[in-house]
Coordinates of C-alpha atoms in Angstrom, one line a residue:
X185 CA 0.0 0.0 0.0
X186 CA 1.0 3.3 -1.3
X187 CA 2.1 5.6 2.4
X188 CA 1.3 9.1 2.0
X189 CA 3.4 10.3 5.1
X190 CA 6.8 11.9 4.5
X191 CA 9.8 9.7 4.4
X192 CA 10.8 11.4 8.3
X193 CA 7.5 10.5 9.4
X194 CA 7.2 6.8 7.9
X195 CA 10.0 5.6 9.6
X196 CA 9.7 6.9 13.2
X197 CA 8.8 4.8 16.4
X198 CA 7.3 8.1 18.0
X199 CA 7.7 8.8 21.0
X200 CA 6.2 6.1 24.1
X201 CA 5.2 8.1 27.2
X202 CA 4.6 6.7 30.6
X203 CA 2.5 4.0 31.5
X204 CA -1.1 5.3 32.8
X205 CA -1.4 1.6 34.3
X206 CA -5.4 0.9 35.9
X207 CA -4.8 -1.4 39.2
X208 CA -6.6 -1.9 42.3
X209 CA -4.4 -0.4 45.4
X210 CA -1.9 1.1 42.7
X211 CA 1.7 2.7 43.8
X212 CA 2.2 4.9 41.0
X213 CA 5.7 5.8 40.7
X214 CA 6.8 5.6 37.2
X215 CA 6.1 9.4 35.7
X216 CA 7.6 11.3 38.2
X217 CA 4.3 13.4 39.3
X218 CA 4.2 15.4 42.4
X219 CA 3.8 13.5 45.4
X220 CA 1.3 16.7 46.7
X221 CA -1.4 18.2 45.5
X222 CA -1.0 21.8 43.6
X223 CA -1.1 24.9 45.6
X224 CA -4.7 25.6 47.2
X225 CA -4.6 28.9 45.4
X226 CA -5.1 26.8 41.9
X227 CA -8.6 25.7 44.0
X228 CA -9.5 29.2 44.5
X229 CA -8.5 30.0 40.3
X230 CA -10.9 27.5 39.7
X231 CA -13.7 28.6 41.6
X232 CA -13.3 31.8 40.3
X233 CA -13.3 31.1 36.5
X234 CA -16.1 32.8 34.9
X235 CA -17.6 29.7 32.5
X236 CA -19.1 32.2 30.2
X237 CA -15.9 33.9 29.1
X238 CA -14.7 30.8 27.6
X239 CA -16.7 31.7 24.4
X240 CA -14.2 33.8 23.9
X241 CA -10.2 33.2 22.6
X242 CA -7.8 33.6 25.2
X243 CA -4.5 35.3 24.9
X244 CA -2.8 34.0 22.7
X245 CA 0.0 35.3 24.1
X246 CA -0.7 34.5 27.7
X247 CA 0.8 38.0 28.8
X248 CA -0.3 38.1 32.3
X249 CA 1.5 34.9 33.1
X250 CA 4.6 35.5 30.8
X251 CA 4.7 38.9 32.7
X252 CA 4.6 37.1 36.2
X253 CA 7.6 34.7 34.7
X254 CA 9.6 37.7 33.9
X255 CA 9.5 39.2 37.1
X256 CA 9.8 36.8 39.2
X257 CA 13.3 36.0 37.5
X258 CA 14.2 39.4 36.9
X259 CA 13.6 39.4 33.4
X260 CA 11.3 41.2 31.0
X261 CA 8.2 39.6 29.2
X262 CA 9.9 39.9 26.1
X263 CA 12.2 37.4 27.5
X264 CA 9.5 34.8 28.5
X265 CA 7.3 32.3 26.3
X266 CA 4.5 29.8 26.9
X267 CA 3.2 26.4 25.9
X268 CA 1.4 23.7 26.1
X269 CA 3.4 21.3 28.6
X270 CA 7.5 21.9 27.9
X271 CA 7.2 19.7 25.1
X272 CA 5.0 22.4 23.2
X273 CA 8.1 24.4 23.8
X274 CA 10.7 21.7 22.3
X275 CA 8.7 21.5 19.5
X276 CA 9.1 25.3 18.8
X277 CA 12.8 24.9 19.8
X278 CA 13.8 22.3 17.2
X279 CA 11.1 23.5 14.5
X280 CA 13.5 26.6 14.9
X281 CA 16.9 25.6 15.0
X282 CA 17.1 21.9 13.6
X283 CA 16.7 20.7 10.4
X284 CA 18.6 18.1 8.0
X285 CA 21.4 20.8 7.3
X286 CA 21.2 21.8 11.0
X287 CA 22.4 18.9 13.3
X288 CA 20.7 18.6 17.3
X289 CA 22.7 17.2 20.2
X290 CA 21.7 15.8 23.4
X291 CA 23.0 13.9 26.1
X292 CA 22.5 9.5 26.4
X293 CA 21.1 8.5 28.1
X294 CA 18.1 11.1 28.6
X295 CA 14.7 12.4 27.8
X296 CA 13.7 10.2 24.5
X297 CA 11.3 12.5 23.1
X298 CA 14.2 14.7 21.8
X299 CA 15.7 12.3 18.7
X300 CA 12.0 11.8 17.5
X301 CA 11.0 15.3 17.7
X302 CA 14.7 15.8 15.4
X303 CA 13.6 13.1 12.8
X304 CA 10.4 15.4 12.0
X305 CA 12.7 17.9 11.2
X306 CA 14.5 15.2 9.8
X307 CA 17.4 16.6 11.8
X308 CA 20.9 14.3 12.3
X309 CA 20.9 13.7 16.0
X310 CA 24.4 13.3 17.7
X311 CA 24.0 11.9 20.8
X312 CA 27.1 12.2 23.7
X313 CA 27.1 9.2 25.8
X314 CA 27.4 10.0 29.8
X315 CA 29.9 8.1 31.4
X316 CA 28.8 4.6 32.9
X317 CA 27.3 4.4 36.5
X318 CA 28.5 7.6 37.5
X319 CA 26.8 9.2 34.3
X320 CA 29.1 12.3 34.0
X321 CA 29.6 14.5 31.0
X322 CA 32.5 13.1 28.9
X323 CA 35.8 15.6 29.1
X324 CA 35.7 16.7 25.6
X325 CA 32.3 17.3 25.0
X326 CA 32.7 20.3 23.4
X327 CA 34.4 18.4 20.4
X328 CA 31.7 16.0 20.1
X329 CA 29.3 18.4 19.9
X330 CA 30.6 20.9 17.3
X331 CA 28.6 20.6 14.5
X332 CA 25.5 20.8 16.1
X333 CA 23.5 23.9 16.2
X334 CA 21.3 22.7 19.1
X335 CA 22.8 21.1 22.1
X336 CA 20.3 20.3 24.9
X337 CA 21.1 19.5 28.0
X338 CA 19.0 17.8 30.5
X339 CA 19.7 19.4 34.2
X340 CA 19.4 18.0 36.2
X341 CA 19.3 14.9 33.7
X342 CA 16.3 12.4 33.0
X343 CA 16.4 9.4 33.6
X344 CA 20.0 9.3 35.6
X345 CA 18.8 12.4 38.2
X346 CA 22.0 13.7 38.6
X347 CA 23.1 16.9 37.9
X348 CA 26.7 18.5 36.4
X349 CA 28.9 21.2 37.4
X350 CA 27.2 24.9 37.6
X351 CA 30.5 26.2 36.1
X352 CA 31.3 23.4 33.2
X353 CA 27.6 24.7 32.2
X354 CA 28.8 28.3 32.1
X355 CA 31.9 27.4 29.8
X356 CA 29.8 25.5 27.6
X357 CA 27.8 27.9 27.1
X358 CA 30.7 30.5 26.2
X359 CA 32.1 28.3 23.6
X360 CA 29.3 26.2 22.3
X361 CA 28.3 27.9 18.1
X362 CA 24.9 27.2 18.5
X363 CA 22.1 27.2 20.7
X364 CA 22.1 26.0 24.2
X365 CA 18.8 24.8 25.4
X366 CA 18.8 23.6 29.1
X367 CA 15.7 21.5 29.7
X368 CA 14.9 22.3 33.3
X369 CA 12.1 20.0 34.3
X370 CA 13.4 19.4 37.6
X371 CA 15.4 22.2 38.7
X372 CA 13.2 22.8 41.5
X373 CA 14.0 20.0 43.5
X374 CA 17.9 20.5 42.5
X375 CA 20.5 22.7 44.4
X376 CA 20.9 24.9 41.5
X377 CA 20.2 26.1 37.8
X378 CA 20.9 27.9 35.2
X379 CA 18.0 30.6 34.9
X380 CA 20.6 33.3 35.4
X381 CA 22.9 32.1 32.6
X382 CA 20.2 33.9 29.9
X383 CA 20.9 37.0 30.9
X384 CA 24.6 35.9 30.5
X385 CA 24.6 34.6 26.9
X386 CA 22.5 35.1 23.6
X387 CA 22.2 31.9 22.7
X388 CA 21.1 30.0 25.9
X389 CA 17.1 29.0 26.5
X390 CA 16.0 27.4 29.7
X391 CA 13.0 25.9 29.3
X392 CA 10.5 24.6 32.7
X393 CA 7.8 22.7 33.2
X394 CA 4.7 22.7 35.5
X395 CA 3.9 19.3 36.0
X396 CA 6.7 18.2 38.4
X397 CA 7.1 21.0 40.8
X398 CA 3.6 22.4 40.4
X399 CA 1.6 19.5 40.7
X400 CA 0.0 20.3 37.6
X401 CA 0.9 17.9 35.3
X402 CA -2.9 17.0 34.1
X403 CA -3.0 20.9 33.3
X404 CA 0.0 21.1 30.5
X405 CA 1.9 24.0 30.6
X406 CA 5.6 24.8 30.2
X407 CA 7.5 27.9 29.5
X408 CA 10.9 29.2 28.3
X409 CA 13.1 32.3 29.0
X410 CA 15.8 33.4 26.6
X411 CA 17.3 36.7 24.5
X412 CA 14.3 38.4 23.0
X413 CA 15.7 37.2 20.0
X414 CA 15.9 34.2 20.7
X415 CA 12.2 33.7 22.2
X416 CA 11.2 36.4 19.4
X417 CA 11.8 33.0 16.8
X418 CA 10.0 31.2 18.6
X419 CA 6.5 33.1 18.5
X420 CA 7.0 32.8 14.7
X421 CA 6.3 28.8 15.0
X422 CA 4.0 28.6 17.9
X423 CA 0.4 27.4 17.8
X424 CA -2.0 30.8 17.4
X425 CA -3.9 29.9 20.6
X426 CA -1.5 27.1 22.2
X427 CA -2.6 28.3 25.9
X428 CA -6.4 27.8 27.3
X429 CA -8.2 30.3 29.0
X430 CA -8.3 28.1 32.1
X431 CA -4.4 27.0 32.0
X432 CA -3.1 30.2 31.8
X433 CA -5.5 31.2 34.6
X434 CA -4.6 28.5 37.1
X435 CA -1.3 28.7 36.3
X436 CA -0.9 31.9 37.3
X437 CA -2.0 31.0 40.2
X438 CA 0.4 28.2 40.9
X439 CA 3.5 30.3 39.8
X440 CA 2.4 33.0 42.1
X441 CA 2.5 31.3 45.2
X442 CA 6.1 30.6 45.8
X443 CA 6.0 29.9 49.6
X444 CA 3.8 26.6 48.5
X445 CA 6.6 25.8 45.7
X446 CA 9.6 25.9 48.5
X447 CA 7.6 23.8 50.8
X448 CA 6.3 21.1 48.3
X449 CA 10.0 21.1 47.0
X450 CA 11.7 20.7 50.5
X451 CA 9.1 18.1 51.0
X452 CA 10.5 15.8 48.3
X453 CA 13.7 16.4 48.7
X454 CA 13.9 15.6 52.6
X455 CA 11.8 12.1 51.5
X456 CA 14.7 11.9 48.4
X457 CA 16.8 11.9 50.8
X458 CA 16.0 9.5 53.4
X459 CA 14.9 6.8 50.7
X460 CA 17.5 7.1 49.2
X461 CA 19.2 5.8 52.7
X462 CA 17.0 3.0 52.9
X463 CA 17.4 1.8 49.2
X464 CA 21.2 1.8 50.1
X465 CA 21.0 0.0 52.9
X466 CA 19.8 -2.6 51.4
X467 CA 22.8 -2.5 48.6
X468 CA 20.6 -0.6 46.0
X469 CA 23.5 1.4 44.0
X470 CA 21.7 4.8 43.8
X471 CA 22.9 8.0 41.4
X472 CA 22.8 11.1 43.0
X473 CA 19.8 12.6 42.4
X474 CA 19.2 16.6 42.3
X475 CA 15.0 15.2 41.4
X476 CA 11.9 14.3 42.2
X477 CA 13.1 10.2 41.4
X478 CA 15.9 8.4 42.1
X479 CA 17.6 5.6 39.5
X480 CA 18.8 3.1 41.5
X481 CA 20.1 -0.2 40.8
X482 CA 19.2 -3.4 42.7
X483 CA 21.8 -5.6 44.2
X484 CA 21.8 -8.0 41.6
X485 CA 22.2 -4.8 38.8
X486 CA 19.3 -7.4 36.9
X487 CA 16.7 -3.7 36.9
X488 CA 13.8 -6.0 34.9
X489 CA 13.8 -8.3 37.3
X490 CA 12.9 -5.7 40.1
X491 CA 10.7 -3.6 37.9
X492 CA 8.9 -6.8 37.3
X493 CA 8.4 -8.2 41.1
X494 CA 7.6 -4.4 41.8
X495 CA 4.9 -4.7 39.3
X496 CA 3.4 -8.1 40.7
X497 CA 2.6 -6.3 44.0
X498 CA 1.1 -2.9 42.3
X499 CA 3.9 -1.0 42.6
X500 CA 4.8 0.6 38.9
X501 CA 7.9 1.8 38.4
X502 CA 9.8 2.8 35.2
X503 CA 12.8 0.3 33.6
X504 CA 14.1 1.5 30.2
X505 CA 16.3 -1.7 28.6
X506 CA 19.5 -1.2 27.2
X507 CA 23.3 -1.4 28.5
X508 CA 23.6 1.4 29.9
X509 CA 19.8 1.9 31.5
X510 CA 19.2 -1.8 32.1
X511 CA 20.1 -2.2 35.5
X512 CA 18.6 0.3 36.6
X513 CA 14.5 0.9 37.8
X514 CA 13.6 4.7 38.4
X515 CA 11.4 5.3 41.2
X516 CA 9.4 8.5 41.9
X517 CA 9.6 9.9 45.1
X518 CA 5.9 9.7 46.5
X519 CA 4.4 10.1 50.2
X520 CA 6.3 9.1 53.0
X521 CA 3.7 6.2 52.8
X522 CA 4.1 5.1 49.8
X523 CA 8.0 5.5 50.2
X524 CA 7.5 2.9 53.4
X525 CA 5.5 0.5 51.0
X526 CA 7.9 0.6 48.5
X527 CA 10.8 -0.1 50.5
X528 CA 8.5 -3.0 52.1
X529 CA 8.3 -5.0 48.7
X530 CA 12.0 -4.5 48.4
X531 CA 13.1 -6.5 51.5
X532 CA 10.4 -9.1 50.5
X533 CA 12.1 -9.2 47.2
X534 CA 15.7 -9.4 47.9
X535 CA 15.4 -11.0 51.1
X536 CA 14.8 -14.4 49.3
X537 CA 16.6 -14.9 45.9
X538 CA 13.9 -16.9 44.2
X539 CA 10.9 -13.8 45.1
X540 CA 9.2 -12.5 41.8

């Protein structure tokens, strides 16, 4: 049968998000969603909405919001654009700066929507493997990466949850002939980022997202801040209306109440922290993580094995194959509770050899 797609299109997987699994007494750990619900001022946003106004377009250039970005990073609104979820915002990234004379790179292993999103722009993809276990940035980077005129990198990086050097970043960023997007989905729960590094360089864009730290990951919405250049491009390939009435609405909301952000944050990094602990004490091999997961590998390094048993007692966790992901499971960080639970099926499972 004749295919009327383009060749790009015809030959890609596409990419495979998380599983939305249906079980009874589910642990649902495997797409890193807030452990807490979003701010209660997103309850009184609701509330609020006026049902009748949504006859009407909303702004297609969610100003209020953008404006609210911008100040609270001490930036200017020209600086600041919105989407739909961060991944509206990749698209308009490599729709702009990719294409088949115009190579992307990204780090490996990490975020595996980026090399489908560069075969629609039927875009060479040079990927820059991170060192084994320890998932580092390889020493000459900068040489692999030369004759790309995107370079993304993921900090702190998905799925590893480690993070890399504030100042190698800075460097990079210095020397790098293209653009540098940093894809900052979970800088919230990290020590640090690199939000002040656009107002250092013209070609840097740090993109964020609101479904980890805000809790809103049902809602979509993402945003990016770079030269007004830069996010000036970006406009020029964006959806006409790519932001509801009612996202750009409660999302003001959420962005505006910071004091609920630090506390949700601190929250999940204090429960990081001491399951992290646990999961070493019983000879889990756990990256440093600077997320909201961990990636953590079992004592016997078999990761399908323990996704698997995990999986038999309603636990769901995320396991991506391959030799350099494949003994490895990543594990959200939920509740306290559901943290205990885990960590219960884990001594079951590891206790006795033969456990499934």
């Amino acid at each position: 049968m004749k295919s009327y797609f383009r060749t790009e299109i015809a030959g890609m997987e596409g990419y495979v998000p998380g599983e939305q699994p249906k079980l009874e007494n589910l642990c649902k750990l495997n797409t890193n969603e807030n452990a807490f619900p979003p701010s209660p001022a997103v309850k009184r946003a609701i509330a609020e909405l006026d049902w009748e106004r949504l006859r009407r377009y909303p702004d297609p250039l969610a100003d209020a919001l953008r404006d609210k970005i911008a100040e609270v990073f001490g930036l200017k609104r020209e600086n600041v654009i919105a989407g739909n979820g961060s991944d509206d915002i990749l698209t308009m990234v490599f729709r702009c700066f990719t294409s088949p004379e115009l190579p992307m790179a990204c780090l490996y292993p990490t975020y595996s929507l980026y090399p489908e999103l560069a075969k629609m722009q039927g875009a060479a993809v040079i990927p820059v493997p991170l060192a084994p276990r320890t998932f580092e940035l390889p020493g000459d980077l900068l040489k692999r990466v030369e004759k790309a005129n995107l370079l993304i990198i993921t900090r702190p990086n998905a799925p590893t949850g480690n993070s890399f050097p504030l100042e190698t970043m800075r460097e990079l960023c210095r020397n790098f002939d293209g653009v540098v997007l940093f894809d900052e989905a979970y800088a919230d729960f990290a020590d640090d980022n690199c939000m002040e590094f656009v107002k250092e360089f013209p070609n840097v864009i740090v993109s964020r997202t609101f479904s980890k730290s805000y809790a809103l990951a049902g809602l979509r919405l993402g945003f990016a801040v770079g030269s007004p250049e830069l996010i000036a491009g970006m406009f020029k390939v964006k959806d006409s209306y790519n932001l509801d009435r009612m996202t750009q609405a409660l999302g003001l909301a959420a962005f505006s109440d910071r004091a609920y952000l630090k506390e949700c944050s601190e929250k999940i990094r204090t429960i990081r922290k001491d399951f992290t602990e646990r999961l070493e004490n019983l000879g889990f091999q756990v990256v440093p993580s600077q997320t909201n997961f961990v990636f953590a590998a079992p004592p016997d390094r078999d990761g399908e094995r323990c996704f698997r048993a995990l999986r038999d007692r309603a636990i769901i966790v995320r396991y991506f194959r391959g030799p350099e992901t494949g003994d490895y499971v990543r594990i959200t960080i939920g509740t306290p509770e559901e943290m205990d639970r885990v960590i219960t099926a884990l001594r079951e499972i590891y206790a006795n050899p033969g456990a499934n």
